[in-house]
């Protein structure tokens, strides 16, 4: 699945629908309300990115590598619903991600820029729709996304003294068969203090151990980034980041 062309697939679909239905700018402007979009920088070679919507910068501060727009608990940047032109750029002119995406009113989305800059001068991008329905009392929601480009199949474990949250046979997103819809799904888990560990396809435990705290009522995305060839747990090596959605 080639997630790097995700925005353009959306655009092509919209063009087809508009051609058949005869929609135009006036119809696009009929979409009312606002949407929330978070932007995460998982691109190893890009120290920081700014987000632009319809050529207007919407990120108050640069989104540095391994981090997300906004702040923990509210990573979403508010923008008008409808067809929006989205750009991620380190300097306002070199557009590493760009394309049109349709945003539904009162909906939330997560955009992940990842991998390394390709020959065309762009990054891969993943767009997920976020279900922000609050967890039931005594529970948290979590999902995991594997965005480390040189890591093969791995098994993930989040463990504490009473619970284990497994993510088995996780592969680098572009090489796997998972759809955006399946990647977007959150699991219901028990809150608590966990330890994040990984094993390779041979069952060998790899040298990474990261504490992760899941709070009652919160919603999280954990994503991996960096390259295992640069080590584990290092600045540029295989590591994880967490997005707190609420």
PDB file of C-alpha atoms in Angstrom:
ATOM      1  CA  UNK A   1       0.000   0.000   0.000  1.00  0.00           C
ATOM      2  CA  UNK A   2       1.532   3.319  -1.080  1.00  0.00           C
ATOM      3  CA  UNK A   3       0.543   5.742   1.624  1.00  0.00           C
ATOM      4  CA  UNK A   4       2.766   8.431   0.114  1.00  0.00           C
ATOM      5  CA  UNK A   5       0.083   9.090  -2.470  1.00  0.00           C
ATOM      6  CA  UNK A   6      -2.760   9.210   0.040  1.00  0.00           C
ATOM      7  CA  UNK A   7      -3.603  12.893  -0.378  1.00  0.00           C
ATOM      8  CA  UNK A   8      -3.604  12.570  -4.128  1.00  0.00           C
ATOM      9  CA  UNK A   9      -5.881   9.534  -4.035  1.00  0.00           C
ATOM     10  CA  UNK A  10      -8.344  11.639  -2.039  1.00  0.00           C
ATOM     11  CA  UNK A  11      -8.008  14.439  -4.563  1.00  0.00           C
ATOM     12  CA  UNK A  12      -8.539  12.126  -7.527  1.00  0.00           C
ATOM     13  CA  UNK A  13     -11.653  10.702  -5.884  1.00  0.00           C
ATOM     14  CA  UNK A  14     -13.024  14.156  -5.204  1.00  0.00           C
ATOM     15  CA  UNK A  15     -12.364  15.279  -8.764  1.00  0.00           C
ATOM     16  CA  UNK A  16     -14.264  12.254 -10.061  1.00  0.00           C
ATOM     17  CA  UNK A  17     -17.175  12.828  -7.710  1.00  0.00           C
ATOM     18  CA  UNK A  18     -17.327  16.538  -8.528  1.00  0.00           C
ATOM     19  CA  UNK A  19     -17.194  15.816 -12.258  1.00  0.00           C
ATOM     20  CA  UNK A  20     -20.112  13.423 -11.999  1.00  0.00           C
ATOM     21  CA  UNK A  21     -22.137  15.611  -9.670  1.00  0.00           C
ATOM     22  CA  UNK A  22     -21.220  18.929 -11.273  1.00  0.00           C
ATOM     23  CA  UNK A  23     -19.903  20.402  -8.042  1.00  0.00           C
ATOM     24  CA  UNK A  24     -17.639  23.431  -7.970  1.00  0.00           C
ATOM     25  CA  UNK A  25     -16.264  26.076  -5.681  1.00  0.00           C
ATOM     26  CA  UNK A  26     -19.736  27.257  -4.651  1.00  0.00           C
ATOM     27  CA  UNK A  27     -20.667  23.750  -3.520  1.00  0.00           C
ATOM     28  CA  UNK A  28     -17.380  23.338  -1.638  1.00  0.00           C
ATOM     29  CA  UNK A  29     -18.085  26.558   0.243  1.00  0.00           C
ATOM     30  CA  UNK A  30     -21.420  25.142   1.419  1.00  0.00           C
ATOM     31  CA  UNK A  31     -19.540  22.851   3.828  1.00  0.00           C
ATOM     32  CA  UNK A  32     -19.755  24.519   7.215  1.00  0.00           C
ATOM     33  CA  UNK A  33     -18.169  23.880  10.570  1.00  0.00           C
ATOM     34  CA  UNK A  34     -14.617  23.107  11.595  1.00  0.00           C
ATOM     35  CA  UNK A  35     -12.324  20.086  11.753  1.00  0.00           C
ATOM     36  CA  UNK A  36      -9.258  19.271  13.824  1.00  0.00           C
ATOM     37  CA  UNK A  37      -6.034  17.967  12.292  1.00  0.00           C
ATOM     38  CA  UNK A  38      -2.894  16.933  14.151  1.00  0.00           C
ATOM     39  CA  UNK A  39       0.497  16.736  12.429  1.00  0.00           C
ATOM     40  CA  UNK A  40       3.323  14.454  13.576  1.00  0.00           C
ATOM     41  CA  UNK A  41       6.894  14.615  12.284  1.00  0.00           C
ATOM     42  CA  UNK A  42       8.298  11.082  12.050  1.00  0.00           C
ATOM     43  CA  UNK A  43      10.707  11.966   9.212  1.00  0.00           C
ATOM     44  CA  UNK A  44      14.252  11.303  10.411  1.00  0.00           C
ATOM     45  CA  UNK A  45      15.994  13.706   7.999  1.00  0.00           C
ATOM     46  CA  UNK A  46      13.669  16.638   8.716  1.00  0.00           C
ATOM     47  CA  UNK A  47      14.453  18.450  11.989  1.00  0.00           C
ATOM     48  CA  UNK A  48      11.244  20.493  11.847  1.00  0.00           C
ATOM     49  CA  UNK A  49       8.121  21.093   9.777  1.00  0.00           C
ATOM     50  CA  UNK A  50       5.470  23.780   9.618  1.00  0.00           C
ATOM     51  CA  UNK A  51       1.880  23.076   8.624  1.00  0.00           C
ATOM     52  CA  UNK A  52       0.051  25.231   6.074  1.00  0.00           C
ATOM     53  CA  UNK A  53      -3.630  25.139   5.177  1.00  0.00           C
ATOM     54  CA  UNK A  54      -4.706  26.919   1.991  1.00  0.00           C
ATOM     55  CA  UNK A  55      -1.264  28.596   1.973  1.00  0.00           C
ATOM     56  CA  UNK A  56      -1.643  29.992   5.503  1.00  0.00           C
ATOM     57  CA  UNK A  57       0.689  28.746   8.238  1.00  0.00           C
ATOM     58  CA  UNK A  58      -1.370  27.177  11.022  1.00  0.00           C
ATOM     59  CA  UNK A  59       1.365  25.685  13.248  1.00  0.00           C
ATOM     60  CA  UNK A  60       2.303  28.191  15.943  1.00  0.00           C
ATOM     61  CA  UNK A  61       5.729  26.632  16.433  1.00  0.00           C
ATOM     62  CA  UNK A  62       7.728  24.216  14.231  1.00  0.00           C
ATOM     63  CA  UNK A  63       6.848  20.529  14.588  1.00  0.00           C
ATOM     64  CA  UNK A  64      10.182  18.994  15.468  1.00  0.00           C
ATOM     65  CA  UNK A  65      11.223  15.424  14.729  1.00  0.00           C
ATOM     66  CA  UNK A  66       9.438  12.936  16.958  1.00  0.00           C
ATOM     67  CA  UNK A  67       6.841  15.485  18.044  1.00  0.00           C
ATOM     68  CA  UNK A  68       3.298  16.544  17.211  1.00  0.00           C
ATOM     69  CA  UNK A  69       1.479  19.826  16.687  1.00  0.00           C
ATOM     70  CA  UNK A  70      -0.388  21.492  19.534  1.00  0.00           C
ATOM     71  CA  UNK A  71       0.325  20.029  22.928  1.00  0.00           C
ATOM     72  CA  UNK A  72      -0.377  16.744  24.768  1.00  0.00           C
ATOM     73  CA  UNK A  73      -4.110  16.446  25.255  1.00  0.00           C
ATOM     74  CA  UNK A  74      -4.903  18.814  22.391  1.00  0.00           C
ATOM     75  CA  UNK A  75      -2.699  18.183  19.336  1.00  0.00           C
ATOM     76  CA  UNK A  76      -5.342  19.334  16.859  1.00  0.00           C
ATOM     77  CA  UNK A  77      -5.158  22.495  14.793  1.00  0.00           C
ATOM     78  CA  UNK A  78      -8.614  23.860  14.027  1.00  0.00           C
ATOM     79  CA  UNK A  79      -9.504  24.614  10.411  1.00  0.00           C
ATOM     80  CA  UNK A  80     -12.583  25.034   8.258  1.00  0.00           C
ATOM     81  CA  UNK A  81     -14.201  21.825   7.069  1.00  0.00           C
ATOM     82  CA  UNK A  82     -14.377  21.087   3.344  1.00  0.00           C
ATOM     83  CA  UNK A  83     -11.671  20.571   0.744  1.00  0.00           C
ATOM     84  CA  UNK A  84      -8.431  21.970   2.160  1.00  0.00           C
ATOM     85  CA  UNK A  85      -4.979  22.263   0.580  1.00  0.00           C
ATOM     86  CA  UNK A  86      -2.460  20.937   3.112  1.00  0.00           C
ATOM     87  CA  UNK A  87       1.300  21.528   2.998  1.00  0.00           C
ATOM     88  CA  UNK A  88       4.117  20.447   5.315  1.00  0.00           C
ATOM     89  CA  UNK A  89       7.324  22.370   4.737  1.00  0.00           C
ATOM     90  CA  UNK A  90      10.527  23.053   6.697  1.00  0.00           C
ATOM     91  CA  UNK A  91      10.942  26.547   5.269  1.00  0.00           C
ATOM     92  CA  UNK A  92       7.698  27.657   3.608  1.00  0.00           C
ATOM     93  CA  UNK A  93       8.910  26.947   0.084  1.00  0.00           C
ATOM     94  CA  UNK A  94      10.167  23.355  -0.023  1.00  0.00           C
ATOM     95  CA  UNK A  95       6.903  21.410   0.184  1.00  0.00           C
ATOM     96  CA  UNK A  96       7.716  17.918   1.427  1.00  0.00           C
ATOM     97  CA  UNK A  97       4.014  17.011   1.692  1.00  0.00           C
ATOM     98  CA  UNK A  98       1.223  18.683  -0.218  1.00  0.00           C
ATOM     99  CA  UNK A  99      -2.250  17.851  -1.448  1.00  0.00           C
ATOM    100  CA  UNK A 100      -5.974  18.397  -1.051  1.00  0.00           C
ATOM    101  CA  UNK A 101      -7.924  16.521   1.584  1.00  0.00           C
ATOM    102  CA  UNK A 102     -11.643  16.618   2.379  1.00  0.00           C
ATOM    103  CA  UNK A 103     -12.342  17.395   6.025  1.00  0.00           C
ATOM    104  CA  UNK A 104     -15.712  16.560   7.532  1.00  0.00           C
ATOM    105  CA  UNK A 105     -17.287  18.956  10.034  1.00  0.00           C
ATOM    106  CA  UNK A 106     -16.612  18.085  13.692  1.00  0.00           C
ATOM    107  CA  UNK A 107     -14.174  15.341  12.668  1.00  0.00           C
ATOM    108  CA  UNK A 108     -10.594  14.779  13.838  1.00  0.00           C
ATOM    109  CA  UNK A 109      -7.655  13.568  11.776  1.00  0.00           C
ATOM    110  CA  UNK A 110      -3.987  12.675  12.316  1.00  0.00           C
ATOM    111  CA  UNK A 111      -1.331  13.289   9.660  1.00  0.00           C
ATOM    112  CA  UNK A 112       2.040  11.532   9.982  1.00  0.00           C
ATOM    113  CA  UNK A 113       4.946  12.638   7.762  1.00  0.00           C
ATOM    114  CA  UNK A 114       7.567   9.887   7.745  1.00  0.00           C
ATOM    115  CA  UNK A 115      10.391   8.029   5.989  1.00  0.00           C
ATOM    116  CA  UNK A 116      13.230   9.885   4.256  1.00  0.00           C
ATOM    117  CA  UNK A 117      13.023  12.451   1.465  1.00  0.00           C
ATOM    118  CA  UNK A 118      12.721  10.573  -1.837  1.00  0.00           C
ATOM    119  CA  UNK A 119      14.067  11.396  -5.310  1.00  0.00           C
ATOM    120  CA  UNK A 120      11.026  13.574  -5.985  1.00  0.00           C
ATOM    121  CA  UNK A 121      11.817  15.647  -2.892  1.00  0.00           C
ATOM    122  CA  UNK A 122       8.816  14.485  -0.869  1.00  0.00           C
ATOM    123  CA  UNK A 123       8.029  12.417   2.206  1.00  0.00           C
ATOM    124  CA  UNK A 124       5.597   9.606   2.742  1.00  0.00           C
ATOM    125  CA  UNK A 125       2.415  10.598   4.533  1.00  0.00           C
ATOM    126  CA  UNK A 126      -0.272   8.741   6.436  1.00  0.00           C
ATOM    127  CA  UNK A 127      -3.702  10.230   7.152  1.00  0.00           C
ATOM    128  CA  UNK A 128      -5.928   8.633   9.787  1.00  0.00           C
ATOM    129  CA  UNK A 129      -9.415   9.523  10.959  1.00  0.00           C
ATOM    130  CA  UNK A 130      -9.531   9.687  14.753  1.00  0.00           C
ATOM    131  CA  UNK A 131     -12.419   8.370  16.823  1.00  0.00           C
ATOM    132  CA  UNK A 132     -12.356  10.574  19.890  1.00  0.00           C
ATOM    133  CA  UNK A 133     -15.323   8.972  21.649  1.00  0.00           C
ATOM    134  CA  UNK A 134     -14.248   9.043  25.314  1.00  0.00           C
ATOM    135  CA  UNK A 135     -13.235   5.695  26.811  1.00  0.00           C
ATOM    136  CA  UNK A 136     -15.565   4.199  29.385  1.00  0.00           C
ATOM    137  CA  UNK A 137     -14.511   4.936  32.985  1.00  0.00           C
ATOM    138  CA  UNK A 138     -11.553   2.824  34.020  1.00  0.00           C
ATOM    139  CA  UNK A 139     -10.264   2.373  30.460  1.00  0.00           C
ATOM    140  CA  UNK A 140      -7.916   4.038  27.966  1.00  0.00           C
ATOM    141  CA  UNK A 141      -7.656   3.773  24.172  1.00  0.00           C
ATOM    142  CA  UNK A 142      -4.440   3.070  22.275  1.00  0.00           C
ATOM    143  CA  UNK A 143      -3.151   2.276  18.778  1.00  0.00           C
ATOM    144  CA  UNK A 144       0.319   1.511  17.446  1.00  0.00           C
ATOM    145  CA  UNK A 145       1.810   2.479  14.063  1.00  0.00           C
ATOM    146  CA  UNK A 146       5.156   1.191  12.744  1.00  0.00           C
ATOM    147  CA  UNK A 147       6.926   4.018  10.878  1.00  0.00           C
ATOM    148  CA  UNK A 148      10.564   2.904  11.200  1.00  0.00           C
ATOM    149  CA  UNK A 149      11.701   2.343   7.586  1.00  0.00           C
ATOM    150  CA  UNK A 150      14.465  -0.230   8.064  1.00  0.00           C
ATOM    151  CA  UNK A 151      12.793  -2.374  10.703  1.00  0.00           C
ATOM    152  CA  UNK A 152      11.377  -5.695   9.579  1.00  0.00           C
ATOM    153  CA  UNK A 153       8.534  -7.541  11.229  1.00  0.00           C
ATOM    154  CA  UNK A 154       8.482  -6.991  14.983  1.00  0.00           C
ATOM    155  CA  UNK A 155       6.344  -7.987  17.938  1.00  0.00           C
ATOM    156  CA  UNK A 156       5.420  -5.239  20.378  1.00  0.00           C
ATOM    157  CA  UNK A 157       4.590  -5.664  24.048  1.00  0.00           C
ATOM    158  CA  UNK A 158       3.386  -3.153  26.592  1.00  0.00           C
ATOM    159  CA  UNK A 159       3.521  -4.890  29.945  1.00  0.00           C
ATOM    160  CA  UNK A 160       3.136  -4.264  33.644  1.00  0.00           C
ATOM    161  CA  UNK A 161       2.608  -6.544  36.607  1.00  0.00           C
ATOM    162  CA  UNK A 162      -0.997  -7.348  35.680  1.00  0.00           C
ATOM    163  CA  UNK A 163      -1.538  -6.625  31.973  1.00  0.00           C
ATOM    164  CA  UNK A 164       0.047  -7.236  28.586  1.00  0.00           C
ATOM    165  CA  UNK A 165      -0.937  -5.311  25.456  1.00  0.00           C
ATOM    166  CA  UNK A 166       0.394  -7.202  22.408  1.00  0.00           C
ATOM    167  CA  UNK A 167       0.877  -5.931  18.861  1.00  0.00           C
ATOM    168  CA  UNK A 168       2.135  -8.930  16.913  1.00  0.00           C
ATOM    169  CA  UNK A 169       3.768  -9.065  13.472  1.00  0.00           C
ATOM    170  CA  UNK A 170       3.980  -5.302  13.019  1.00  0.00           C
ATOM    171  CA  UNK A 171       5.534  -4.219   9.721  1.00  0.00           C
ATOM    172  CA  UNK A 172       6.618  -0.911   8.236  1.00  0.00           C
ATOM    173  CA  UNK A 173       3.355   0.681   7.100  1.00  0.00           C
ATOM    174  CA  UNK A 174       4.075   0.949   3.333  1.00  0.00           C
ATOM    175  CA  UNK A 175       5.167  -2.699   3.123  1.00  0.00           C
ATOM    176  CA  UNK A 176       2.219  -4.141   5.008  1.00  0.00           C
ATOM    177  CA  UNK A 177      -1.350  -4.918   4.029  1.00  0.00           C
ATOM    178  CA  UNK A 178      -3.050  -2.788   6.702  1.00  0.00           C
ATOM    179  CA  UNK A 179      -5.474  -0.158   5.441  1.00  0.00           C
ATOM    180  CA  UNK A 180      -5.856   3.363   6.785  1.00  0.00           C
ATOM    181  CA  UNK A 181      -9.146   2.268   8.328  1.00  0.00           C
ATOM    182  CA  UNK A 182      -7.554  -0.610  10.241  1.00  0.00           C
ATOM    183  CA  UNK A 183      -4.555   1.463  11.333  1.00  0.00           C
ATOM    184  CA  UNK A 184      -6.927   4.100  12.723  1.00  0.00           C
ATOM    185  CA  UNK A 185      -8.657   1.729  15.153  1.00  0.00           C
ATOM    186  CA  UNK A 186      -7.996   2.247  18.862  1.00  0.00           C
ATOM    187  CA  UNK A 187      -7.915  -0.648  21.330  1.00  0.00           C
ATOM    188  CA  UNK A 188      -9.615  -0.527  24.706  1.00  0.00           C
ATOM    189  CA  UNK A 189      -7.030  -1.216  27.428  1.00  0.00           C
ATOM    190  CA  UNK A 190      -6.538  -0.848  31.136  1.00  0.00           C
ATOM    191  CA  UNK A 191      -4.759   2.336  32.235  1.00  0.00           C
ATOM    192  CA  UNK A 192      -1.484   2.037  34.110  1.00  0.00           C
ATOM    193  CA  UNK A 193       2.283   2.274  33.909  1.00  0.00           C
ATOM    194  CA  UNK A 194       3.633  -0.010  31.174  1.00  0.00           C
ATOM    195  CA  UNK A 195       6.986  -0.950  29.720  1.00  0.00           C
ATOM    196  CA  UNK A 196       7.322  -0.926  25.905  1.00  0.00           C
ATOM    197  CA  UNK A 197       9.559  -3.692  24.495  1.00  0.00           C
ATOM    198  CA  UNK A 198      10.068  -5.311  21.088  1.00  0.00           C
ATOM    199  CA  UNK A 199      11.161  -8.636  19.630  1.00  0.00           C
ATOM    200  CA  UNK A 200      12.326  -9.325  16.088  1.00  0.00           C
ATOM    201  CA  UNK A 201      10.922 -12.039  13.819  1.00  0.00           C
ATOM    202  CA  UNK A 202      13.308 -14.572  15.368  1.00  0.00           C
ATOM    203  CA  UNK A 203      11.949 -13.908  18.833  1.00  0.00           C
ATOM    204  CA  UNK A 204      15.036 -12.065  20.060  1.00  0.00           C
ATOM    205  CA  UNK A 205      14.306  -9.242  22.499  1.00  0.00           C
ATOM    206  CA  UNK A 206      15.815  -6.049  21.127  1.00  0.00           C
ATOM    207  CA  UNK A 207      17.614  -3.484  23.331  1.00  0.00           C
ATOM    208  CA  UNK A 208      14.791  -1.012  23.801  1.00  0.00           C
ATOM    209  CA  UNK A 209      12.733  -0.504  26.936  1.00  0.00           C
ATOM    210  CA  UNK A 210      10.572   2.618  27.213  1.00  0.00           C
ATOM    211  CA  UNK A 211       8.146   3.464  30.044  1.00  0.00           C
ATOM    212  CA  UNK A 212       4.661   4.382  28.832  1.00  0.00           C
ATOM    213  CA  UNK A 213       1.920   5.742  31.089  1.00  0.00           C
ATOM    214  CA  UNK A 214      -1.693   5.276  29.988  1.00  0.00           C
ATOM    215  CA  UNK A 215      -4.110   7.435  31.968  1.00  0.00           C
ATOM    216  CA  UNK A 216      -7.733   6.574  32.659  1.00  0.00           C
ATOM    217  CA  UNK A 217      -9.970   8.229  30.035  1.00  0.00           C
ATOM    218  CA  UNK A 218      -7.153   9.167  27.641  1.00  0.00           C
ATOM    219  CA  UNK A 219      -6.631   8.258  23.968  1.00  0.00           C
ATOM    220  CA  UNK A 220      -3.139   7.591  22.582  1.00  0.00           C
ATOM    221  CA  UNK A 221      -1.194   6.799  19.439  1.00  0.00           C
ATOM    222  CA  UNK A 222       2.242   5.246  19.858  1.00  0.00           C
ATOM    223  CA  UNK A 223       4.352   5.269  16.718  1.00  0.00           C
ATOM    224  CA  UNK A 224       7.852   4.028  16.021  1.00  0.00           C
ATOM    225  CA  UNK A 225      10.365   6.134  14.115  1.00  0.00           C
ATOM    226  CA  UNK A 226      14.058   6.332  13.285  1.00  0.00           C
ATOM    227  CA  UNK A 227      16.264   3.540  11.974  1.00  0.00           C
ATOM    228  CA  UNK A 228      17.412   0.418  13.772  1.00  0.00           C
ATOM    229  CA  UNK A 229      20.708   0.774  11.887  1.00  0.00           C
ATOM    230  CA  UNK A 230      21.313   3.833  14.089  1.00  0.00           C
ATOM    231  CA  UNK A 231      20.747   1.827  17.255  1.00  0.00           C
ATOM    232  CA  UNK A 232      17.826   1.503  19.652  1.00  0.00           C
ATOM    233  CA  UNK A 233      16.620   4.298  21.880  1.00  0.00           C
ATOM    234  CA  UNK A 234      19.022   6.818  20.367  1.00  0.00           C
ATOM    235  CA  UNK A 235      18.084  10.185  18.847  1.00  0.00           C
ATOM    236  CA  UNK A 236      18.156   8.846  15.280  1.00  0.00           C
ATOM    237  CA  UNK A 237      17.711   5.154  16.072  1.00  0.00           C
ATOM    238  CA  UNK A 238      14.575   3.080  16.483  1.00  0.00           C
ATOM    239  CA  UNK A 239      12.479   4.755  19.123  1.00  0.00           C
ATOM    240  CA  UNK A 240       8.863   5.622  19.882  1.00  0.00           C
ATOM    241  CA  UNK A 241       6.780   8.745  20.326  1.00  0.00           C
ATOM    242  CA  UNK A 242       3.346   9.107  21.867  1.00  0.00           C
ATOM    243  CA  UNK A 243       0.477  11.338  20.771  1.00  0.00           C
ATOM    244  CA  UNK A 244      -2.060  12.131  23.484  1.00  0.00           C
ATOM    245  CA  UNK A 245      -5.312  12.912  21.672  1.00  0.00           C
ATOM    246  CA  UNK A 246      -7.479  14.208  24.505  1.00  0.00           C
TER     247      UNK A 246
END
